[in-house]
mmCIF file of C-alpha atoms in Angstrom:
data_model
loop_
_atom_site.group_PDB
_atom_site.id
_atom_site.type_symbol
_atom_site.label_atom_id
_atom_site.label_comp_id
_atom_site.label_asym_id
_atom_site.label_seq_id
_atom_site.Cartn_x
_atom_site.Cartn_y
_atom_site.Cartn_z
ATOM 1 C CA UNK A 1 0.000 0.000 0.000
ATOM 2 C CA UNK A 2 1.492 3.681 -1.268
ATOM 3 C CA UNK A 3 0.311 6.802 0.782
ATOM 4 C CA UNK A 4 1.631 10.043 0.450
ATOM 5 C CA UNK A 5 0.341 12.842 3.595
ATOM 6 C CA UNK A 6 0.914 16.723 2.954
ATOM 7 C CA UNK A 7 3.109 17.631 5.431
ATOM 8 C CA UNK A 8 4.397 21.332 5.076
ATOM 9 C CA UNK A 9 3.336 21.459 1.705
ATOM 10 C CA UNK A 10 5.291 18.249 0.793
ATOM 11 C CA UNK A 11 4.582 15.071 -0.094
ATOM 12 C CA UNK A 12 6.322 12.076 1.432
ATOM 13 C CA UNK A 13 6.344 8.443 0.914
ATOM 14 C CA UNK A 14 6.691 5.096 3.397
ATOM 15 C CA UNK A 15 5.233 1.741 2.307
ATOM 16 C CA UNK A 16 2.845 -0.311 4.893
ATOM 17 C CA UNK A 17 -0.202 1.618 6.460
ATOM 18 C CA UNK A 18 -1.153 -1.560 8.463
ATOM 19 C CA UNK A 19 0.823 -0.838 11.404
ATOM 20 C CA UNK A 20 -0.513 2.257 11.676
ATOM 21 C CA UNK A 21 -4.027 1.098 12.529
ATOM 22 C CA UNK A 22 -5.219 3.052 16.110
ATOM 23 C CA UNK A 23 -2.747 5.569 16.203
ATOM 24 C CA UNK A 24 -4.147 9.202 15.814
ATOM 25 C CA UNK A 25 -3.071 11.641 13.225
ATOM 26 C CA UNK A 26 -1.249 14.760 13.977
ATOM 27 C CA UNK A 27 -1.878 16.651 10.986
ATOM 28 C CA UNK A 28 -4.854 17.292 7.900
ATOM 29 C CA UNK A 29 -4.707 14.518 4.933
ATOM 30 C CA UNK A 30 -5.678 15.956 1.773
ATOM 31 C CA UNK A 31 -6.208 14.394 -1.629
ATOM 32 C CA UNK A 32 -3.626 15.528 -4.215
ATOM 33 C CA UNK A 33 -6.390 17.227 -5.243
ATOM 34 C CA UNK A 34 -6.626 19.407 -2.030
ATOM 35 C CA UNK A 35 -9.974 18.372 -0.671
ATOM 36 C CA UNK A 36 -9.868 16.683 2.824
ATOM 37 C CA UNK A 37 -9.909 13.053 2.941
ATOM 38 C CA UNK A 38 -9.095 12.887 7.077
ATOM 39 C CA UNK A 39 -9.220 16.038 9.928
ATOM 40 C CA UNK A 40 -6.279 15.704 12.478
ATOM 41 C CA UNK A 41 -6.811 13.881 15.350
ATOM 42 C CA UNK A 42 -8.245 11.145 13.615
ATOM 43 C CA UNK A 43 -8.343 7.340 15.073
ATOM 44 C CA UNK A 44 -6.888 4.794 11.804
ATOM 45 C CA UNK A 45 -9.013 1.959 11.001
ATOM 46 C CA UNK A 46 -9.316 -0.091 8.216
ATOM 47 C CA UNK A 47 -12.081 2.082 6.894
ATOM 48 C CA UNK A 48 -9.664 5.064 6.982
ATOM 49 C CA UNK A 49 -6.757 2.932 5.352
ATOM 50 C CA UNK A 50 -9.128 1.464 2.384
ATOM 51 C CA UNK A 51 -10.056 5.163 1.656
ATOM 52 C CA UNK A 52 -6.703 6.060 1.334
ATOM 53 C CA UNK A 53 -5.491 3.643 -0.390
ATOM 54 C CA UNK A 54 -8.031 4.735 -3.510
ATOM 55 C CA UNK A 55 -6.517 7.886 -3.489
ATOM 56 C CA UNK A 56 -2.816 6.465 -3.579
ATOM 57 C CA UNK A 57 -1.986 8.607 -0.308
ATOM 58 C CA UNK A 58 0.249 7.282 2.069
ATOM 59 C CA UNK A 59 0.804 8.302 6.213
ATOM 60 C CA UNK A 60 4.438 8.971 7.019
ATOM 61 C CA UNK A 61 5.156 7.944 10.532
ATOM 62 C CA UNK A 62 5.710 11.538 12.041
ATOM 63 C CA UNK A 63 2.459 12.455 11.563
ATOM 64 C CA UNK A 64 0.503 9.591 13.550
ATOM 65 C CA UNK A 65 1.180 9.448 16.883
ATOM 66 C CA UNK A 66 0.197 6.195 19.287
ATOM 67 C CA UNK A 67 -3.035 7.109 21.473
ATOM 68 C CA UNK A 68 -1.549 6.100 24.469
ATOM 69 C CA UNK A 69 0.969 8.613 23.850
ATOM 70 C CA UNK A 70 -1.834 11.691 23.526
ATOM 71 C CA UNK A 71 -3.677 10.472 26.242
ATOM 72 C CA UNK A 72 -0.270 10.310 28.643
ATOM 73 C CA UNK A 73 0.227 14.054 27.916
ATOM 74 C CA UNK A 74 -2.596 15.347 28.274
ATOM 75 C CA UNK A 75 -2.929 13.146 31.513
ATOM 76 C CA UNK A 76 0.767 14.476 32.653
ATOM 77 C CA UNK A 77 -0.498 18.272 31.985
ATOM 78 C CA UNK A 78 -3.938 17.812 34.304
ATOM 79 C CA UNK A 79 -1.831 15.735 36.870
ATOM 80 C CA UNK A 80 0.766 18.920 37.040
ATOM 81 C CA UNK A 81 -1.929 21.437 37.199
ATOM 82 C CA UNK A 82 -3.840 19.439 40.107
ATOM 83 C CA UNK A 83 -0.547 18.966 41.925
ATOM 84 C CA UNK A 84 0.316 23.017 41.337
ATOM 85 C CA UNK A 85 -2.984 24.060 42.380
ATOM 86 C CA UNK A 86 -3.136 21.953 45.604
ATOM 87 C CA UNK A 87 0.660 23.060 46.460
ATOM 88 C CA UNK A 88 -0.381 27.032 45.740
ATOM 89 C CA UNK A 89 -3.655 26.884 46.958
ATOM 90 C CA UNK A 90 -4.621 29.211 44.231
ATOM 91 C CA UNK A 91 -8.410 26.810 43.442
ATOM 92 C CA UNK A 92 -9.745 24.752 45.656
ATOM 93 C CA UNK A 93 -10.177 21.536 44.517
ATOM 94 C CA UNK A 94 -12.563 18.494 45.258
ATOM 95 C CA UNK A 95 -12.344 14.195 45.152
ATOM 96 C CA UNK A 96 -14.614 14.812 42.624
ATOM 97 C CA UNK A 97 -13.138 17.864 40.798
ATOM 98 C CA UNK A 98 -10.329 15.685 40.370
ATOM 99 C CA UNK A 99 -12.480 12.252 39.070
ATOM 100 C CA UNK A 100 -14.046 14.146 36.792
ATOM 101 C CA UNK A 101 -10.883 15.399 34.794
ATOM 102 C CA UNK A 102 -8.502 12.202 35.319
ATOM 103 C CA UNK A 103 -10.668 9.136 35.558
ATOM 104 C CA UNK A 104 -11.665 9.175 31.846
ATOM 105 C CA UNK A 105 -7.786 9.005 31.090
ATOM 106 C CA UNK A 106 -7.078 6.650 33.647
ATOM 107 C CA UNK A 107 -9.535 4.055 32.461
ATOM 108 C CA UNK A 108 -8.845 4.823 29.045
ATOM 109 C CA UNK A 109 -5.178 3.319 29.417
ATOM 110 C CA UNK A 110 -6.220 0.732 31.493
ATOM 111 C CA UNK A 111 -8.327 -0.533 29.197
ATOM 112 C CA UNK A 112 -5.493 -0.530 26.423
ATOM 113 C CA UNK A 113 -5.429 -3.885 24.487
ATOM 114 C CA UNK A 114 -1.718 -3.240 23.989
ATOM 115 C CA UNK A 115 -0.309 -3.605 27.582
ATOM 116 C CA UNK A 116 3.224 -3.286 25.945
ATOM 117 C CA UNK A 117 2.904 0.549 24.386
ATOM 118 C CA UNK A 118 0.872 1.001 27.786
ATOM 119 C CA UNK A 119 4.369 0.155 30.123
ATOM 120 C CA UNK A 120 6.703 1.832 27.528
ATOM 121 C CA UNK A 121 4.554 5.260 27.745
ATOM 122 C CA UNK A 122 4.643 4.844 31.852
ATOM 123 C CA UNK A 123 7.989 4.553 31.251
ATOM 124 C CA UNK A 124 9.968 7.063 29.538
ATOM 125 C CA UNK A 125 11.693 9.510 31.878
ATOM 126 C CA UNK A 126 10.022 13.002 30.456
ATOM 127 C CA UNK A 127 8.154 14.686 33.276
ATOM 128 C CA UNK A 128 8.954 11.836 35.596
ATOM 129 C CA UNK A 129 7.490 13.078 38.789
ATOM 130 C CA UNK A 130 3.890 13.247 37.039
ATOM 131 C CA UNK A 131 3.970 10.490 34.853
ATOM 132 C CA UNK A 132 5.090 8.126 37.822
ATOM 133 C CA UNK A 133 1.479 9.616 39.663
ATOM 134 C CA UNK A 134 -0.730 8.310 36.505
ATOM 135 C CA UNK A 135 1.422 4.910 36.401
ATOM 136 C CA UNK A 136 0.896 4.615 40.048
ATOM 137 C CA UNK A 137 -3.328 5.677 39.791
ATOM 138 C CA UNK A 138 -3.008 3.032 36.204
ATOM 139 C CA UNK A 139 -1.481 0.321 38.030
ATOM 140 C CA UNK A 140 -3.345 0.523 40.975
ATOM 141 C CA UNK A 141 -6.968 0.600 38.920
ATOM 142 C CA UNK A 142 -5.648 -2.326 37.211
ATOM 143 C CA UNK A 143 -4.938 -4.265 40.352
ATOM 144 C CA UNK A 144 -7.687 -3.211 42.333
ATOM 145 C CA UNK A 145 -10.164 -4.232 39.088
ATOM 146 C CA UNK A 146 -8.562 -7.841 38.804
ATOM 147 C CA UNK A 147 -9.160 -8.287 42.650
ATOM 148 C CA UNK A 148 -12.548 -7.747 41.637
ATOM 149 C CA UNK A 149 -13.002 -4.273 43.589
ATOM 150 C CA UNK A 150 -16.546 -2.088 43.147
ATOM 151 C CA UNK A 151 -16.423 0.284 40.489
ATOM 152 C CA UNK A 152 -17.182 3.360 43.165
ATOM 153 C CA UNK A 153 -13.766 1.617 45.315
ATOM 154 C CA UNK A 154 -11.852 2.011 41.961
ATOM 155 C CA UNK A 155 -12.462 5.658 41.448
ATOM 156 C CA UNK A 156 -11.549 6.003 45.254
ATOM 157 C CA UNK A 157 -8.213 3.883 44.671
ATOM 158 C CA UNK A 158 -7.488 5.471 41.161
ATOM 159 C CA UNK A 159 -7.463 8.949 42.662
ATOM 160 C CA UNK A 160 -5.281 7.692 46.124
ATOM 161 C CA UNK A 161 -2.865 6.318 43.733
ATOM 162 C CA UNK A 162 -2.743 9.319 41.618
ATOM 163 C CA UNK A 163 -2.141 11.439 44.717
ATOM 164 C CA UNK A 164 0.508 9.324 46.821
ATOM 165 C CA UNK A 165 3.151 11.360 46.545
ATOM 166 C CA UNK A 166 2.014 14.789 47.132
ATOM 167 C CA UNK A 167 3.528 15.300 50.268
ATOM 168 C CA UNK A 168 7.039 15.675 47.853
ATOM 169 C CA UNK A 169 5.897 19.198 47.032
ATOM 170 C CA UNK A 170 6.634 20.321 50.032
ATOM 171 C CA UNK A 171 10.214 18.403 49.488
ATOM 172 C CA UNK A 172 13.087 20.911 48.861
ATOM 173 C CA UNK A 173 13.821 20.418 44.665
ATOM 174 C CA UNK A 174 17.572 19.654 45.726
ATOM 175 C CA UNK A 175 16.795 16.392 47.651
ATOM 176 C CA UNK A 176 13.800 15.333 44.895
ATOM 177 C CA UNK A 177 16.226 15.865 42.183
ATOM 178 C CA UNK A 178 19.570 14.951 43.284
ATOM 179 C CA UNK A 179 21.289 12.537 41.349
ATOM 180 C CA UNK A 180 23.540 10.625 44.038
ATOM 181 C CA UNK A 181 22.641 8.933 47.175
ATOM 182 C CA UNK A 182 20.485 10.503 49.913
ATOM 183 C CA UNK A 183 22.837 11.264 52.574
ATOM 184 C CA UNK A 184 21.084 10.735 56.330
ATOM 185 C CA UNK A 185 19.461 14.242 57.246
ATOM 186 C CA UNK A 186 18.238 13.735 53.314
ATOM 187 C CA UNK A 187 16.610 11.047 53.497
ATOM 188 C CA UNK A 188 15.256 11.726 56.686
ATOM 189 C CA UNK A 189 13.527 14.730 55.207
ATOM 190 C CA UNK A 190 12.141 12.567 52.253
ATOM 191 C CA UNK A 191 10.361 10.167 54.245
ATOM 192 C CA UNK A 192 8.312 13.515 55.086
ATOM 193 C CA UNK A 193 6.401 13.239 52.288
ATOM 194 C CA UNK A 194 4.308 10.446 53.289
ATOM 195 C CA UNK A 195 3.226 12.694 56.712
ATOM 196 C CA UNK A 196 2.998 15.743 54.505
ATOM 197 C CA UNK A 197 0.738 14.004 51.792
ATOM 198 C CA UNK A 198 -1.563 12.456 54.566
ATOM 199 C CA UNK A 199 -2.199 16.296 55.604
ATOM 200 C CA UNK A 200 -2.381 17.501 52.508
ATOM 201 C CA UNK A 201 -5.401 15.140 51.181
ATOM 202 C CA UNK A 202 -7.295 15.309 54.198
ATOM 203 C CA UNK A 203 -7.695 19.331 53.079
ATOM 204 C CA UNK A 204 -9.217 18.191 50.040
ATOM 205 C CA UNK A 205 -12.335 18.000 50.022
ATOM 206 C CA UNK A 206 -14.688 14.789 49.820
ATOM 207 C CA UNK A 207 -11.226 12.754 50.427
ATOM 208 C CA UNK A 208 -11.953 9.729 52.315
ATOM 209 C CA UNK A 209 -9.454 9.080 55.334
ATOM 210 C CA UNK A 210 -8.429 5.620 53.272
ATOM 211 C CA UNK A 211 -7.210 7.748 50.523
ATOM 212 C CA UNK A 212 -5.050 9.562 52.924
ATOM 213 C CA UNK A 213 -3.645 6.844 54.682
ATOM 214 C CA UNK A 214 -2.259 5.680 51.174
ATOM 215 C CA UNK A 215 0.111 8.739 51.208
ATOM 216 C CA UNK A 216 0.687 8.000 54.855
ATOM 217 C CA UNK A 217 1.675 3.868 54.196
ATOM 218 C CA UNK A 218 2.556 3.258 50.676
ATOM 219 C CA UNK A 219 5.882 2.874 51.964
ATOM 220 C CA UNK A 220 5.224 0.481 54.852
ATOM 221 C CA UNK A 221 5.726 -3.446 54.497
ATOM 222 C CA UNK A 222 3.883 -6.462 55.327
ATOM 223 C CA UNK A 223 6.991 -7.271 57.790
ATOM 224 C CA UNK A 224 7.364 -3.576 59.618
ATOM 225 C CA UNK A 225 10.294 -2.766 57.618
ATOM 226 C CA UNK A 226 8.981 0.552 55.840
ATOM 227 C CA UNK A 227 8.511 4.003 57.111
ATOM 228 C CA UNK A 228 7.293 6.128 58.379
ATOM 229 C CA UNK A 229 6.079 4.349 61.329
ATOM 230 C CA UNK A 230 7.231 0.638 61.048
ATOM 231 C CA UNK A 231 3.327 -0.837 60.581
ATOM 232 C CA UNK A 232 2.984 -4.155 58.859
ATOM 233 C CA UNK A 233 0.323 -6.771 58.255
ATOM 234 C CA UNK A 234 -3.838 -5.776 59.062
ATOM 235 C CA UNK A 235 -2.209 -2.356 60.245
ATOM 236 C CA UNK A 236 -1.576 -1.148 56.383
ATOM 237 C CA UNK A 237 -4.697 -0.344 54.912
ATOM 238 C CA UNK A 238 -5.888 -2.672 51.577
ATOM 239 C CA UNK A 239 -5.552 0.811 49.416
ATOM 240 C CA UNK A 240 -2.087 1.103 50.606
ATOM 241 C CA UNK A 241 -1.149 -2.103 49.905
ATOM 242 C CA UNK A 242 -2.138 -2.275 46.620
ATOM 243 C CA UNK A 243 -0.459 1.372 45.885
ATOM 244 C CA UNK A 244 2.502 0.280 47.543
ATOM 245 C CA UNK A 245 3.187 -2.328 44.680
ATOM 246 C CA UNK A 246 2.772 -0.194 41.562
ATOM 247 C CA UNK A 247 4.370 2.607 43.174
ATOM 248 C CA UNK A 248 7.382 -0.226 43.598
ATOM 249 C CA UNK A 249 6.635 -1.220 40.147
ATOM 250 C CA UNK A 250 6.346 1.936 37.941
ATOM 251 C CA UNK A 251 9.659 3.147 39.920
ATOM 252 C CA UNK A 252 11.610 0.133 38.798
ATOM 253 C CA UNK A 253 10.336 -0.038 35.189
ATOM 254 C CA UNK A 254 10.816 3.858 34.909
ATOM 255 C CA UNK A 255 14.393 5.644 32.748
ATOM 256 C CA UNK A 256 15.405 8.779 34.545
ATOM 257 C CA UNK A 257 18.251 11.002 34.115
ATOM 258 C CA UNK A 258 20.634 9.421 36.490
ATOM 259 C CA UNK A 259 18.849 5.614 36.331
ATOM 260 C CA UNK A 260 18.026 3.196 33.291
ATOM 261 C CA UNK A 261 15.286 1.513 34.100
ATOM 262 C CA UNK A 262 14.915 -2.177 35.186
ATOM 263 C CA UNK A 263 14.369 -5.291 32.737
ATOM 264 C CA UNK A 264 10.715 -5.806 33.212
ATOM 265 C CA UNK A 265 11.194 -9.408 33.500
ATOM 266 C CA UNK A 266 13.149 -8.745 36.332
ATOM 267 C CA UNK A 267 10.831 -6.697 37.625
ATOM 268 C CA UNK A 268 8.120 -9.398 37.873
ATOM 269 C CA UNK A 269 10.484 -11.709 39.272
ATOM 270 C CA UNK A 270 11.787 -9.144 42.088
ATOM 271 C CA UNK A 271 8.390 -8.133 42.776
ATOM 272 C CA UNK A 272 6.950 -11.973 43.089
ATOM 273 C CA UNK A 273 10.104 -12.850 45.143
ATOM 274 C CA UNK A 274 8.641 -10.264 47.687
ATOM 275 C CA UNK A 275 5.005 -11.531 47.943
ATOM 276 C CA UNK A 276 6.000 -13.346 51.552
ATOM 277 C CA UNK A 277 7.819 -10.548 53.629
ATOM 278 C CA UNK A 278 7.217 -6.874 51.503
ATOM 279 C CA UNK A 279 3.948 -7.320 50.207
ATOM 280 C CA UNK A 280 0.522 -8.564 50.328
ATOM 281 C CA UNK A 281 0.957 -11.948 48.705
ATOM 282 C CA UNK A 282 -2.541 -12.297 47.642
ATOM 283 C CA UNK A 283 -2.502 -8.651 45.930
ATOM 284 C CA UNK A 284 1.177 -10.046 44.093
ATOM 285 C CA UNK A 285 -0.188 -12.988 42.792
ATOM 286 C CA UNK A 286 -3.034 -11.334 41.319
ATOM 287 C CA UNK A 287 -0.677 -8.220 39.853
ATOM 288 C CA UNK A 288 1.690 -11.163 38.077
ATOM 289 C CA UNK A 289 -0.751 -13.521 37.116
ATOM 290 C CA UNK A 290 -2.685 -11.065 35.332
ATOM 291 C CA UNK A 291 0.296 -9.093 33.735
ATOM 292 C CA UNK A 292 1.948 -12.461 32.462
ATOM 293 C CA UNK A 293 -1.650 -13.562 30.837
ATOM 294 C CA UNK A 294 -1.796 -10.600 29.049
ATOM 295 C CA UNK A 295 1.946 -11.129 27.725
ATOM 296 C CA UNK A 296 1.380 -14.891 26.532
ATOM 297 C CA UNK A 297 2.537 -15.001 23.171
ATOM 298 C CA UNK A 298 4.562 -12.157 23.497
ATOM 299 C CA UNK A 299 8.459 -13.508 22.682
ATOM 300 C CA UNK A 300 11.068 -13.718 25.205
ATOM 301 C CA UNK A 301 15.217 -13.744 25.250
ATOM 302 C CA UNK A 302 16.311 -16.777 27.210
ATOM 303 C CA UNK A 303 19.788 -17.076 28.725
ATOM 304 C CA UNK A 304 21.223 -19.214 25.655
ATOM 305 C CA UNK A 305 19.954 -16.137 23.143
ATOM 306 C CA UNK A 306 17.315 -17.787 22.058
ATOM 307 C CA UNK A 307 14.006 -15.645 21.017
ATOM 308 C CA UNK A 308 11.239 -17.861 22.692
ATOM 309 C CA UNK A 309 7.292 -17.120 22.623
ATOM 310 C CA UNK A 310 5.242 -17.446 26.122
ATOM 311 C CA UNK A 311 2.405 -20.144 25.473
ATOM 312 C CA UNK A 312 0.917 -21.339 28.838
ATOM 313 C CA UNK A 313 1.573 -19.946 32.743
ATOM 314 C CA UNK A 314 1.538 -22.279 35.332
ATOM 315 C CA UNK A 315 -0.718 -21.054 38.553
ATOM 316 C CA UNK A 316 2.200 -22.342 41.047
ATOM 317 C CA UNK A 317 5.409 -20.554 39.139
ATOM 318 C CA UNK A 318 3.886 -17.180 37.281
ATOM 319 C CA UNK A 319 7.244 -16.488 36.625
ATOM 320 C CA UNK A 320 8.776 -19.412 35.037
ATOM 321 C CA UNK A 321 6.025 -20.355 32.000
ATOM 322 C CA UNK A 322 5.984 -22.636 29.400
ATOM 323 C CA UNK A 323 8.029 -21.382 26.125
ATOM 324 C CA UNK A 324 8.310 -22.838 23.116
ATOM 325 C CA UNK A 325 11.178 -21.816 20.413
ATOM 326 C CA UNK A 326 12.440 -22.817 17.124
ATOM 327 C CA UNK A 327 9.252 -25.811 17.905
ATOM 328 C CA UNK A 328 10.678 -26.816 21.233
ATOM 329 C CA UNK A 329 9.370 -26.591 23.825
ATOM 330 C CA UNK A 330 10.737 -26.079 27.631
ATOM 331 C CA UNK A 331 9.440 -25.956 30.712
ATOM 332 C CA UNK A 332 11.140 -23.586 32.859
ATOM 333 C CA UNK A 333 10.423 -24.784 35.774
ATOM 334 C CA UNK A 334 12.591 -27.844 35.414
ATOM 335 C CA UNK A 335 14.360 -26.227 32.738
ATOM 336 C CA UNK A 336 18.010 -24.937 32.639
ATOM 337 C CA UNK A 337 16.900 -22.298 30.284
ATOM 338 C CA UNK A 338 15.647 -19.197 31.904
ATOM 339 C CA UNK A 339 13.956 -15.542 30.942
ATOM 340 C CA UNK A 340 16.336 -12.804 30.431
ATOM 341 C CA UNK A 341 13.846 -10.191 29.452
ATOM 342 C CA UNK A 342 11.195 -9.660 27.249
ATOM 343 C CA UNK A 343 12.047 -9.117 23.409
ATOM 344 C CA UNK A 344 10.596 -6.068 22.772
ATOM 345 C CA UNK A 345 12.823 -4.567 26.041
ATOM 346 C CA UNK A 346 15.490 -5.595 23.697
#
């Protein structure tokens, strides 16, 4: 398939539209004729595709743009205006307020078909501190939806999530952003954030006490060994607990300035290897069982270099499926082949 788009009054060429299909266009296609054959803005389907395909136009891949990829920014530029606005006081702002203008976008990516361009837009380092509060609020919705939470408790959770770090507002920019190691008196002033957040969202109005608490104890563990008070088991509250693992999980996926971010198979595996001592093992069992489903079939690098395809998980290892590769297939659980990473990581 040819297609040429207009693009500053020039015509350019790429073959294959197909791949394009769901991605939204950034700019006006016009006939060579110069009527209007698609707006900007415009969602590719076949439809779109077959139409210009009998005018012998063809897309050129700066000018579509992924929808997950729209949605994240304009998500990232609410999130920065709700945080700026709660920090300055200058509107004052409601549970609702804030449902009204994010929830759309946060179910929006959640229900994303493509979990794979989903992860990569959570994480790319750009505007870091906001895009980490939408992974967190995605994450969270996507956890609390599998553990088959109310829709009303998902809006609740959603918004806690989105919200759990607040408190760092009120951190100095030199400890947020410094590139090295916390030193003691550093740190110590970070862990603020979680008493400064709880403060903070129990100003706002219609905020429930649970969605408070998450800024309070996303960073306490199941054993007592998080901060800021040293809580652990039926002391954390369920929001928290959930909130605590994506916030864990979008931080170790997530490319910063001074950090590349982790191998997302090793993510899983670091994550699951927690489920008895850091975390709620029930809430980590559902979070990797449901992540790896939605990967089967995706292809793998095991630690011979060979590209291998997920076909089955088993309930009792998530993390070490059945793979099959070049027509064999291993098993590794009793396997001495192993998961490096996922191919498209590569």
């Amino acid at each position: 398939m040819i297609i040429t788009v207009l693009t500053n009054f020039k015509w350019v060429t790429l073959i294959d539209n197909t791949r394009f299909i769901g991605r939204r266009l950034n700019n006006n296609v016009y006939s060579r004729q110069g009527s209007l054959l698609l707006p900007q803005n415009s969602i590719l389907d076949n439809h779109h595709l077959d139409l210009l395909h009998q005018h012998g136009i063809e897309i050129w891949r700066e000018d579509i743009q992924l929808v997950t990829e729209v949605i994240m920014e304009e998500a990232i530029s609410e999130v920065q205006a709700i945080y700026e606005k709660i920090h300055h006081q200058t509107e004052q702002l409601s549970n609702q307020g804030i449902q009204d203008e994010l929830m759309p976008k946060i179910q929006e990516l959640c229900i994303n078909n493509n979990l794979s361009n989903v992860i990569l837009e959570l994480s790319k380092k750009d505007n870091y501190t906001y895009r980490h509060c939408i992974g967190v609020a995605v994450i969270s919705f996507l956890i609390g939806k599998w553990l088959r939470m109310k829709d009303e408790e998902l809006s609740e959770l959603a918004i806690a999530g989105l919200l759990h770090d607040l408190g760092k507002v009120k951190i100095p920019d030199l400890i947020l952003n410094k590139a090295s190691r916390l030193n003691a008196d550093e740190y110590a002033e970070m862990k603020l954030h979680t008493l400064l957040g709880y403060e903070m969202i129990r100003n706002i109005s219609e905020m429930t006490e649970q969605q408070a608490l998450v800024a309070l104890q996303h960073h306490e563990r199941e054993d007592g060994s998080g901060y800021p008070f040293g809580v652990s088991g039926e002391k954390i509250t369920p929001f928290s607990k959930i909130v605590s693992v994506a916030d864990v999980f979008h931080t170790m996926i997530s490319e910063r300035v001074y950090k590349k971010p982790v191998p997302l198979y090793q993510v899983f595996q670091e994550i699951y290897k927690s489920s008895y001592g850091l975390f709620d093992p029930k809430i980590v069992h559902s979070f990797i069982m449901n992540m790896m489903n939605r990967l089967v079939g995706d292809h793998v690098i095991l630690t011979d270099g060979q590209v291998a395809r997920i076909v089955m998980l088993h309930p009792d290892d998530l993390i070490n499926p059945l793979v099959e590769a070049k027509g064999q297939f291993y098993d590794l659980r009793h396997s001495e082949h192993k998961i490096l990473d996922f191919a498209s990581n590569q």
